[in-house]
Coordinates of C-alpha atoms and ligand atoms in Angstrom, one line a residue:
X1 CA -127.3 -129.0 -63.0
X2 CA -129.9 -127.1 -60.9
X3 CA -129.5 -123.4 -61.0
X4 CA -127.8 -121.4 -58.1
X5 CA -130.5 -119.6 -56.1
X6 CA -129.7 -117.0 -53.4
X7 CA -131.9 -116.1 -50.5
X8 CA -131.3 -113.4 -47.8
X9 CA -132.2 -114.2 -44.1
X10 CA -130.9 -112.9 -40.9
X11 CA -127.7 -114.6 -39.4
X12 CA -128.0 -115.3 -35.9
X13 CA -125.0 -117.6 -35.4
X14 CA -121.8 -116.9 -37.3
X15 CA -119.8 -119.4 -39.4
X16 CA -120.3 -121.1 -42.8
X17 CA -122.0 -124.4 -43.4
X18 CA -122.2 -126.4 -46.4
X19 CA -124.1 -129.7 -46.8
X20 CA -127.1 -131.8 -48.1
X21 CA -130.3 -130.3 -46.9
X22 CA -132.4 -132.2 -44.3
X23 CA -135.9 -130.7 -44.8
X24 CA -138.0 -131.1 -41.6
X25 CA -141.3 -132.5 -42.2
X26 CA -144.0 -131.6 -39.6
X27 CA -144.9 -134.6 -37.4
X28 CA -147.7 -136.6 -38.9
X29 CA -150.1 -137.9 -36.4
X30 CA -152.4 -140.9 -36.5
X31 CA -155.6 -139.4 -35.5
X32 CA -157.7 -142.4 -34.4
X33 CA -161.2 -141.8 -33.7
X34 CA -162.3 -142.7 -30.2
X35 CA -163.4 -146.1 -29.2
X36 CA -163.1 -145.9 -25.3
X37 CA -162.5 -142.5 -23.4
X38 CA -160.8 -144.2 -20.4
X39 CA -158.6 -146.2 -22.7
X40 CA -157.7 -142.8 -24.7
X41 CA -157.0 -140.9 -21.4
X42 CA -154.6 -143.8 -20.4
X43 CA -152.8 -143.6 -23.7
X44 CA -152.5 -139.8 -23.2
X45 CA -151.3 -139.9 -19.6
X46 CA -148.8 -142.8 -20.4
X47 CA -147.3 -140.9 -23.4
X48 CA -146.8 -138.0 -21.1
X49 CA -145.0 -139.9 -18.5
X50 CA -142.8 -141.6 -21.2
X51 CA -141.9 -138.1 -22.5
X52 CA -141.0 -136.8 -19.1
X53 CA -138.7 -139.8 -18.5
X54 CA -137.1 -139.1 -21.8
X55 CA -136.5 -135.6 -21.3
X56 CA -135.2 -136.2 -17.7
X57 CA -132.6 -138.6 -19.3
X58 CA -131.6 -136.1 -21.9
X59 CA -131.2 -133.4 -19.1
X60 CA -129.0 -135.7 -17.2
X61 CA -126.4 -135.9 -20.0
X62 CA -126.6 -132.2 -21.0
X63 CA -124.5 -129.3 -19.7
X64 CA -126.2 -127.1 -17.2
X65 CA -127.5 -124.4 -19.5
X66 CA -129.0 -126.8 -21.9
X67 CA -130.5 -128.9 -19.3
X68 CA -132.3 -125.8 -17.9
X69 CA -134.2 -125.6 -21.2
X70 CA -135.3 -129.3 -20.9
X71 CA -136.3 -128.7 -17.3
X72 CA -138.7 -126.1 -18.7
X73 CA -140.3 -128.6 -20.9
X74 CA -140.6 -131.1 -18.0
X75 CA -142.2 -128.5 -16.0
X76 CA -144.7 -127.8 -18.7
X77 CA -145.6 -131.5 -19.0
X78 CA -145.8 -131.8 -15.2
X79 CA -148.4 -128.9 -15.1
X80 CA -151.8 -130.6 -15.1
X81 CA -153.4 -127.7 -17.0
X82 CA -152.1 -129.0 -20.3
X83 CA -153.1 -132.5 -19.9
X84 CA -156.4 -131.5 -18.6
X85 CA -157.1 -129.4 -21.6
X86 CA -156.5 -132.5 -23.8
X87 CA -158.4 -134.8 -21.4
X88 CA -161.4 -132.4 -21.9
X89 CA -161.3 -133.0 -25.5
X90 CA -161.3 -136.8 -25.0
X91 CA -164.3 -136.1 -22.9
X92 CA -166.0 -134.6 -25.9
X93 CA -165.2 -137.5 -28.1
X94 CA -161.8 -137.1 -29.6
X95 CA -159.1 -139.8 -29.6
X96 CA -156.0 -139.2 -27.7
X97 CA -153.7 -138.0 -30.4
X98 CA -156.2 -135.6 -31.9
X99 CA -157.2 -134.2 -28.5
X100 CA -153.7 -133.7 -27.5
X101 CA -152.6 -131.9 -30.9
X102 CA -155.7 -129.6 -30.9
X103 CA -155.3 -128.8 -27.3
X104 CA -151.6 -127.9 -27.8
X105 CA -152.1 -126.0 -31.1
X106 CA -154.6 -123.6 -29.3
X107 CA -151.9 -123.2 -26.7
X108 CA -149.1 -122.7 -29.3
X109 CA -151.2 -120.2 -31.3
X110 CA -151.3 -118.1 -28.0
X111 CA -147.6 -117.9 -28.0
X112 CA -147.0 -117.3 -31.7
X113 CA -149.5 -114.4 -31.6
X114 CA -147.6 -112.5 -28.8
X115 CA -146.0 -109.2 -29.7
X116 CA -143.2 -110.1 -27.4
X117 CA -140.2 -111.8 -29.1
X118 CA -139.3 -113.9 -25.9
X119 CA -142.9 -115.2 -25.6
X120 CA -143.1 -116.0 -29.3
X121 CA -139.8 -117.9 -29.0
X122 CA -141.4 -120.1 -26.4
X123 CA -143.6 -121.6 -29.1
X124 CA -140.7 -123.6 -30.3
X125 CA -140.7 -125.4 -26.9
X126 CA -144.2 -126.1 -26.8
X127 CA -144.1 -127.6 -30.5
X128 CA -141.3 -129.7 -29.3
X129 CA -143.3 -130.9 -26.4
X130 CA -146.4 -131.5 -28.6
X131 CA -144.3 -133.6 -30.9
X132 CA -142.5 -135.5 -28.3
X133 CA -145.7 -136.7 -26.7
X134 CA -147.3 -137.3 -30.0
X135 CA -144.4 -139.5 -31.0
X136 CA -144.6 -141.4 -27.5
X137 CA -148.3 -142.1 -28.3
X138 CA -147.6 -143.4 -31.9
X139 CA -144.5 -145.4 -30.7
X140 CA -142.2 -143.3 -32.9
X141 CA -139.1 -141.5 -31.3
X142 CA -138.4 -137.8 -32.1
X143 CA -136.5 -138.3 -35.4
X144 CA -133.0 -136.9 -35.4
X145 CA -131.4 -136.0 -38.7
X146 CA -128.2 -137.2 -40.5
X147 CA -125.0 -135.7 -39.0
X148 CA -123.4 -133.2 -41.2
X149 CA -126.5 -132.1 -43.0
X150 CA -128.1 -128.6 -42.9
X151 CA -131.4 -128.6 -41.1
X152 CA -134.1 -126.6 -42.9
X153 CA -137.7 -126.1 -41.7
X154 CA -140.1 -123.7 -40.0
X155 CA -138.4 -124.1 -36.6
X156 CA -136.0 -126.4 -34.9
X157 CA -136.9 -127.5 -31.2
X158 CA -134.5 -127.1 -28.5
X159 CA -134.4 -130.8 -27.6
X160 CA -133.7 -131.9 -31.2
X161 CA -130.8 -129.3 -31.4
X162 CA -129.4 -130.5 -28.1
X163 CA -129.8 -134.3 -29.1
X164 CA -128.1 -133.7 -32.6
X165 CA -124.5 -134.6 -33.0
X166 CA -123.0 -131.3 -34.5
X167 CA -119.5 -132.6 -34.4
X168 CA -119.7 -133.5 -38.2
X169 CA -120.6 -129.9 -39.0
X170 CA -123.9 -128.8 -40.6
X171 CA -126.1 -125.8 -39.7
X172 CA -129.6 -124.5 -39.4
X173 CA -131.9 -122.4 -41.9
X174 CA -135.2 -121.5 -40.5
X175 CA -138.2 -120.0 -42.6
X176 CA -139.2 -118.1 -39.6
X177 CA -137.4 -118.3 -36.2
X178 CA -136.3 -115.6 -33.7
X179 CA -132.7 -114.5 -32.8
X180 CA -134.1 -114.2 -29.2
X181 CA -135.0 -117.9 -29.2
X182 CA -133.3 -120.5 -27.2
X183 CA -132.1 -122.2 -30.2
X184 CA -130.4 -119.4 -31.5
X185 CA -128.6 -118.8 -28.3
X186 CA -127.6 -122.5 -28.2
X187 CA -126.3 -122.4 -31.8
X188 CA -124.1 -119.3 -30.9
X189 CA -122.9 -121.0 -27.9
X190 CA -122.0 -124.2 -29.8
X191 CA -120.9 -122.3 -32.9
X192 CA -123.4 -124.0 -35.1
X193 CA -123.9 -121.6 -38.2
X194 CA -127.6 -120.5 -38.3
X195 CA -129.8 -118.3 -40.5
X196 CA -133.4 -117.4 -39.7
X197 CA -136.4 -115.6 -41.5
X198 CA -135.6 -116.7 -45.1
X199 CA -139.3 -117.3 -45.8
X200 CA -140.4 -120.7 -47.2
X201 CA -138.7 -121.9 -50.2
X202 CA -139.1 -125.0 -52.2
X203 CA -136.6 -127.7 -52.4
X204 CA -136.5 -130.5 -54.8
X205 CA -134.5 -133.8 -54.6
X206 CA -131.0 -134.0 -52.9
X207 CA -130.3 -130.3 -52.8
X208 CA -127.0 -128.9 -51.3
X209 CA -127.0 -125.7 -49.6
X210 CA -124.4 -123.2 -48.3
X211 CA -125.2 -120.8 -45.6
X212 CA -123.4 -117.9 -43.9
X213 CA -124.5 -117.4 -40.3
X214 CA -122.8 -114.0 -40.2
X215 CA -124.4 -112.3 -43.3
X216 CA -127.5 -114.3 -43.2
X217 CA -126.9 -115.4 -46.9
X218 CA -128.2 -118.8 -48.0
X219 CA -127.3 -120.3 -51.4
X220 CA -129.0 -123.3 -52.9
X221 CA -127.0 -125.3 -55.4
X222 CA -123.9 -123.1 -55.0
X223 CA -121.5 -123.0 -57.8
X224 CA -117.8 -124.2 -57.3
X225 CA -116.7 -120.5 -57.3
X226 CA -119.3 -119.5 -54.8
X227 CA -118.2 -122.4 -52.5
X228 CA -114.5 -121.4 -52.9
X229 CA -115.3 -117.9 -51.9
X230 CA -117.3 -118.6 -49.0
X231 CA -115.0 -121.2 -47.6
X232 CA -112.1 -118.8 -47.9
X233 CA -113.5 -115.8 -46.1
X234 CA -116.0 -116.6 -43.4
X235 CA -114.3 -119.8 -42.5
X236 CA -111.4 -117.7 -41.3
X237 CA -113.7 -116.7 -38.5
X238 CA -113.6 -120.2 -37.3
X239 CA -110.7 -122.1 -35.6
X240 CA -109.8 -124.8 -38.2
X241 CA -108.6 -128.1 -37.0
X242 CA -105.2 -127.3 -37.8
X243 CA -105.2 -123.9 -36.1
X244 CA -106.8 -125.4 -33.0
X245 CA -104.0 -127.8 -32.5
X246 CA -101.3 -124.9 -32.8
X247 CA -100.5 -123.4 -29.5
X248 CA -102.0 -119.9 -29.3
X249 CA -99.5 -117.1 -28.9
X250 CA -99.8 -115.7 -25.3
X251 CA -98.8 -112.2 -26.2
X252 CA -100.8 -110.6 -29.2
X253 CA -99.1 -107.6 -30.7
X254 CA -99.9 -105.2 -33.3
X255 CA -97.6 -104.9 -36.3
X256 CA -95.6 -101.9 -34.7
X257 CA -95.4 -103.9 -31.4
X258 CA -98.2 -102.7 -29.2
X259 CA -99.3 -105.3 -26.7
X260 CA -103.0 -106.4 -27.0
X261 CA -104.9 -108.5 -24.3
X262 CA -107.5 -110.8 -25.8
X263 CA -110.0 -112.4 -23.1
X264 CA -113.0 -114.4 -23.9
X265 CA -116.8 -113.9 -23.5
X266 CA -118.6 -116.9 -21.8
X267 CA -122.5 -117.6 -21.9
X268 CA -122.3 -121.2 -20.8
X269 CA -119.7 -123.4 -19.1
X270 CA -119.6 -125.6 -22.1
X271 CA -118.0 -122.6 -24.1
X272 CA -114.8 -123.3 -22.1
X273 CA -114.3 -126.6 -23.7
X274 CA -111.4 -126.6 -26.0
X275 CA -110.3 -123.0 -25.1
X276 CA -106.6 -122.8 -25.0
X277 CA -106.0 -121.4 -21.5
X278 CA -102.5 -120.3 -22.3
X279 CA -103.6 -118.2 -25.3
X280 CA -106.1 -115.8 -23.3
X281 CA -105.7 -113.0 -20.9
X282 CA -108.8 -114.2 -19.0
X283 CA -112.6 -114.1 -19.2
X284 CA -113.6 -110.5 -19.9
X285 CA -117.4 -111.2 -19.6
X286 CA -119.4 -114.0 -18.1
X287 CA -123.1 -113.5 -18.9
X288 CA -124.6 -114.9 -15.9
X289 CA -128.2 -114.5 -17.0
X290 CA -127.5 -117.4 -19.4
X291 CA -126.6 -119.7 -16.8
X292 CA -129.8 -119.3 -14.9
X293 CA -133.1 -120.1 -16.5
X294 CA -135.5 -120.5 -13.8
X295 CA -136.5 -118.2 -10.8
X296 CA -135.3 -121.0 -8.5
X297 CA -131.8 -120.8 -10.1
X298 CA -131.7 -117.1 -9.3
X299 CA -132.8 -117.7 -5.7
X300 CA -130.2 -120.3 -5.3
X301 CA -127.1 -118.8 -3.7
X302 CA -125.2 -122.1 -3.4
X303 CA -125.8 -123.1 -7.1
X304 CA -124.6 -119.7 -8.2
X305 CA -121.6 -119.9 -5.9
X306 CA -120.8 -123.5 -7.4
X307 CA -120.8 -122.0 -10.9
X308 CA -118.7 -119.0 -10.2
X309 CA -116.1 -120.9 -8.3
X310 CA -115.9 -123.6 -11.1
X311 CA -115.1 -120.8 -13.6
X312 CA -112.5 -119.0 -11.4
X313 CA -110.7 -122.2 -10.7
X314 CA -110.7 -122.9 -14.4
X315 CA -109.1 -119.5 -15.0
X316 CA -106.5 -119.9 -12.2
X317 CA -104.4 -116.7 -11.9
X318 CA -106.2 -115.1 -14.9
X319 CA -108.8 -112.4 -14.2
X320 CA -112.6 -113.5 -14.4
X321 CA -115.2 -110.6 -15.0
X322 CA -118.5 -111.9 -14.0
X323 CA -121.4 -109.6 -14.8
X324 CA -124.4 -109.3 -12.6
X325 CA -127.6 -110.6 -14.0
X326 CA -128.5 -108.6 -17.2
X327 CA -132.1 -109.6 -17.2
X328 CA -134.8 -107.9 -19.0
X329 CA -134.9 -106.4 -22.5
X330 CA -134.1 -109.3 -25.0
X331 CA -132.8 -111.5 -22.2
X332 CA -134.9 -114.2 -20.6
X333 CA -136.7 -113.3 -17.5
X334 CA -137.5 -116.6 -15.8
X335 CA -140.6 -115.4 -14.0
X336 CA -144.2 -115.3 -14.9
X337 CA -144.2 -111.7 -13.5
X338 CA -142.6 -110.1 -16.5
X339 CA -144.1 -106.6 -15.6
X340 CA -142.0 -104.0 -17.4
X341 CA -138.9 -106.2 -17.9
X342 CA -139.2 -106.9 -21.5
X343 CA -138.6 -103.4 -22.7
X344 CA -135.2 -102.3 -23.9
X345 CA -135.9 -99.0 -22.4
X346 CA -137.4 -100.1 -19.2
X347 CA -136.3 -102.0 -16.2
X348 CA -133.2 -103.9 -17.5
X349 CA -129.8 -105.0 -15.9
X350 CA -128.8 -102.8 -12.9
X351 CA -132.1 -101.0 -12.9
X352 CA -134.0 -104.2 -12.4
X353 CA -131.6 -105.5 -9.8
X354 CA -131.9 -102.4 -7.8
X355 CA -135.7 -102.6 -8.1
X356 CA -135.6 -106.2 -6.9
X357 CA -132.6 -105.9 -4.5
X358 CA -133.4 -109.5 -3.0
X359 CA -132.2 -110.8 -6.4
X360 CA -129.1 -108.8 -6.3
X361 CA -128.2 -109.6 -2.7
X362 CA -128.4 -113.4 -3.4
X363 CA -125.9 -112.9 -6.4
X364 CA -123.9 -110.5 -4.4
X365 CA -123.4 -113.1 -1.7
X366 CA -122.5 -115.9 -4.1
X367 CA -120.0 -113.6 -5.8
X368 CA -118.4 -112.4 -2.5
X369 CA -117.9 -116.0 -1.4
X370 CA -116.5 -117.2 -4.9
X371 CA -114.0 -114.3 -4.9
X372 CA -111.6 -116.2 -2.7
X373 CA -111.2 -118.9 -5.4
X374 CA -109.5 -116.6 -8.0
X375 CA -109.1 -113.2 -9.6
X376 CA -112.7 -112.1 -9.7
X377 CA -114.1 -108.8 -10.9
X378 CA -117.6 -107.9 -10.8
X379 CA -119.3 -105.8 -13.6
X380 CA -122.7 -104.0 -13.6
X381 CA -124.8 -104.3 -16.8
X382 CA -126.8 -101.2 -18.2
X383 CA -125.5 -98.6 -15.8
X384 CA -126.8 -95.0 -16.6
X385 CA -126.2 -93.1 -13.3
X386 CA -123.3 -93.0 -10.8
X387 CA -125.9 -93.6 -8.0
X388 CA -126.6 -97.2 -9.4
X389 CA -122.9 -97.9 -8.9
X390 CA -122.9 -96.5 -5.5
X391 CA -126.1 -98.4 -4.3
X392 CA -124.7 -101.6 -5.8
X393 CA -121.4 -101.1 -4.0
X394 CA -123.3 -100.4 -0.7
X395 CA -125.2 -103.7 -1.1
X396 CA -122.0 -105.6 -1.7
X397 CA -120.6 -103.9 1.5
X398 CA -123.6 -104.8 3.5
X399 CA -123.6 -108.4 2.4
X400 CA -119.9 -108.7 3.3
X401 CA -120.6 -107.5 6.8
X402 CA -123.4 -110.1 7.0
X403 CA -120.9 -112.8 5.9
X404 CA -118.3 -111.5 8.2
X405 CA -120.7 -111.9 11.2
X406 CA -121.5 -115.4 10.2
X407 CA -117.6 -116.2 9.6
X408 CA -118.1 -117.0 6.0
X409 CA -114.9 -116.7 4.0
X410 CA -115.3 -114.1 1.2
X411 CA -113.7 -111.1 -0.3
X412 CA -114.9 -107.8 -1.9
X413 CA -113.7 -107.9 -5.6
X414 CA -113.1 -104.8 -7.9
X415 CA -116.4 -103.6 -9.1
X416 CA -116.7 -102.1 -12.6
X417 CA -119.4 -101.1 -15.0
X418 CA -120.4 -101.9 -18.6
X419 CA -120.5 -98.7 -20.7
X420 CA -123.4 -99.5 -23.0
X421 CA -125.7 -96.6 -22.5
X422 CA -124.7 -93.4 -24.5
X423 CA -125.3 -91.1 -21.5
X424 CA -122.8 -93.1 -19.4
X425 CA -120.2 -93.0 -22.2
X426 CA -120.6 -89.2 -22.4
X427 CA -120.6 -88.7 -18.7
X428 CA -117.8 -91.3 -17.9
X429 CA -116.0 -88.6 -15.7
X430 CA -118.9 -89.0 -13.2
X431 CA -117.9 -92.7 -12.8
X432 CA -114.7 -92.3 -11.1
X433 CA -115.7 -94.8 -8.4
X434 CA -115.8 -97.7 -11.0
X435 CA -112.8 -99.9 -10.8
X436 CA -112.9 -100.5 -14.6
X437 CA -114.9 -99.8 -17.7
X438 CA -116.0 -102.2 -20.4
X439 CA -117.6 -101.0 -23.6
X440 CA -120.7 -102.9 -24.6
X441 CA -121.0 -102.0 -28.2
X442 CA -124.1 -104.3 -28.8
X443 CA -126.3 -102.1 -26.7
X444 CA -124.4 -98.8 -27.5
X445 CA -125.2 -99.5 -31.1
X446 CA -128.8 -99.9 -30.5
X447 CA -129.3 -97.0 -28.2
X448 CA -127.2 -94.7 -30.4
X449 CA -129.1 -95.6 -33.6
X450 CA -132.5 -96.1 -31.9
X451 CA -132.7 -99.3 -33.7
X452 CA -133.4 -102.5 -31.7
X453 CA -130.8 -105.1 -31.9
X454 CA -133.3 -108.0 -32.5
X455 CA -135.5 -106.3 -35.0
X456 CA -134.7 -107.6 -38.5
X457 CA -136.5 -104.7 -40.1
X458 CA -134.0 -102.1 -38.7
X459 CA -130.9 -104.5 -38.9
X460 CA -129.4 -102.3 -41.6
X461 CA -129.4 -99.1 -39.6
X462 CA -128.1 -101.1 -36.4
X463 CA -125.2 -102.4 -38.4
X464 CA -124.2 -98.9 -39.5
X465 CA -123.6 -97.8 -36.0
X466 CA -119.9 -98.1 -36.1
X467 CA -118.8 -94.5 -37.0
X468 CA -121.0 -93.1 -34.2
X469 CA -119.5 -95.7 -31.8
X470 CA -116.0 -94.7 -32.7
X471 CA -116.6 -91.0 -32.0
X472 CA -118.2 -91.8 -28.8
X473 CA -115.3 -94.2 -27.8
X474 CA -112.8 -91.6 -28.6
X475 CA -114.4 -89.2 -26.2
X476 CA -115.0 -91.7 -23.4
X477 CA -111.5 -93.1 -23.6
X478 CA -109.9 -89.8 -23.1
X479 CA -111.9 -89.5 -19.9
X480 CA -111.0 -93.0 -18.9
X481 CA -107.3 -92.1 -19.4
X482 CA -107.6 -89.0 -17.3
X483 CA -109.2 -91.2 -14.5
X484 CA -106.5 -93.9 -14.9
X485 CA -109.4 -96.4 -15.1
X486 CA -108.7 -99.6 -17.1
X487 CA -110.9 -100.1 -20.1
X488 CA -111.8 -103.0 -22.3
X489 CA -114.5 -103.7 -25.0
X490 CA -116.7 -106.8 -24.8
X491 CA -119.6 -106.2 -27.4
X492 CA -119.5 -108.2 -30.6
X493 CA -117.4 -105.5 -32.4
X494 CA -114.3 -106.8 -30.4
X495 CA -114.8 -110.1 -32.3
X496 CA -115.3 -108.5 -35.8
X497 CA -112.1 -108.4 -37.7
X498 CA -113.5 -105.4 -39.7
X499 CA -113.9 -103.3 -36.5
X500 CA -110.5 -104.0 -35.1
X501 CA -108.6 -101.1 -36.9
X502 CA -111.4 -98.7 -35.7
X503 CA -111.2 -99.9 -32.1
X504 CA -107.3 -99.8 -32.1
X505 CA -107.4 -96.4 -33.7
X506 CA -109.7 -95.3 -30.6
X507 CA -106.9 -96.4 -28.4
X508 CA -108.5 -99.7 -27.1
X509 CA -105.9 -102.4 -26.1
X510 CA -108.1 -105.1 -24.3
X511 CA -110.6 -107.0 -26.3
X512 CA -113.0 -109.7 -25.1
X513 CA -114.7 -111.9 -27.6
X514 CA -116.4 -115.3 -28.3
X515 CA -113.6 -118.0 -28.2
X516 CA -114.5 -119.0 -31.8
X517 CA -113.4 -115.5 -33.1
X518 CA -110.0 -115.5 -31.3
X519 CA -108.1 -116.7 -34.5
X520 CA -109.3 -114.2 -36.9
X521 CA -108.9 -111.3 -34.5
X522 CA -105.4 -112.3 -33.6
X523 CA -104.4 -112.4 -37.3
X524 CA -106.3 -109.1 -38.0
X525 CA -104.2 -107.2 -35.0
X526 CA -100.9 -108.5 -36.5
X527 CA -101.7 -106.8 -39.7
X528 CA -102.4 -103.3 -38.2
X529 CA -100.6 -100.6 -36.3
X530 CA -101.7 -99.6 -32.8
X531 CA -103.2 -96.4 -34.3
X532 CA -105.4 -98.5 -36.6
X533 CA -103.5 -98.1 -39.9
X534 CA -102.7 -100.9 -42.1
X535 CA -99.1 -101.9 -41.5
X536 CA -97.0 -101.6 -44.7
X537 CA -94.8 -104.5 -45.7
X538 CA -91.0 -103.6 -45.5
Ligands
LIG601 C1 -123.3 -105.4 -25.1 O1 -124.2 -104.8 -25.0 O2 -122.3 -105.2 -25.9 C2 -122.8 -106.5 -24.4 C3 -121.7 -107.0 -24.3 O3 -123.8 -107.0 -23.5 P1 -124.8 -108.0 -24.1 O4 -124.7 -108.3 -25.4 O5 -125.1 -109.1 -23.2 O6 -126.1 -107.2 -23.8
LIG602 MG1 -125.4 -105.2 -23.2

């Protein structure tokens, strides 16, 4: 039997997967030499059209967020610049396939060499486009891989990820990859376990692999004991089929009886599929930036209104906290004009919205209109100064007056802030105007430790932020109590069972987490007292 072999990568989507490896082979092309330039040009243009049609069909049967990624690829294919680059090479004597691949490889290299993670992540989209058109030229379709297997390769394209049937399980291990890539985001939203950055490794024959998308650990040829361990612990993070069928308790209580509210974080409307409405307090965080992937979406008030209304109607009488666009930093900025937007310390979240108030005003109108369809709360991301809250509230009031004048039905919702900048947490007493506070521990961790959340080289420092966060929380929660302002926590710590005792001990009673983490967090809460101490069996 082959020897067990362990690799360490970076987990980007939690959960455990075990299965046969599907090793992705880079697309082989038939690089025919040219016989007739106009015939080669026709082959190229035909393959581009076939690819656009296939992408449109795929987009039509995909959920909105996924369709947006496909739209990006369609837009790229419609851009004459790319086809002209390849056509230029046909003019200098290459066949269609060779011209296409060489032109696209130059283009991809430009993305891959960028210092910016988001731009580098785009390379996967372009590789996807390259392979799709190439496959159309050679008459082969983009190959799916067997359901239930673990995809292993340099990268996986968004369209292949979307087209694959994940219902039979499986996962993804990438030699390179980026936590900021579209595929990493899609994997998290669909709860597909994923590890990136393992470096290339050799696989012989029919190898089986175990991966833990939480710790980033990958084990080739796992022993029975290794499998047993892995399937016992991390699987508790996932909702098993049995647990999924059991009705969720509506009230969650600590061992000594304190009532805890559990809400969910939503990045994509498909995250709501399968959520037991009765078992949650509401939606504690809707990240709107992931619902919009083009400048056109951001400018489309009616589209935004439609999405918010749908979520509010799904929630019924339960509160829904919709966060204003947190664009910039590690989040996608759907615009060619990125300016200073990609810095974690620059124009991000509310700073960017106040610098570009036309974007904020559109979202404000969509939210004001949707507020009549449920219990909406609006939350501001990356707030540092009380004036940012005041200016935003003023914009909401101004837009409300305009809607009033046009006799458009609307309501001004409660407006609160994310507490994710250390200065805000320290100075919470100056935010008495906020209707609620929600602690964003993901950003608090990176700003407290000065370790970027998407940088694997400092991941160890980032993950040790908890003690500093607990101290800061204890300080801020005292202020919030004096102000009598409701508080919750919506960063990843809220979904991490190991952090639950510490968060309870700080006095937190409202947690918002990914739906997939509900089962583990519920059972953890039941084993601890409200002060965070372990309950003793009587
Ligand atoms: C956070 O920072 O903890 C948070 C919830 O916001 P995001 O992860 O979207 O930056
Ligand atoms: Mg944040």
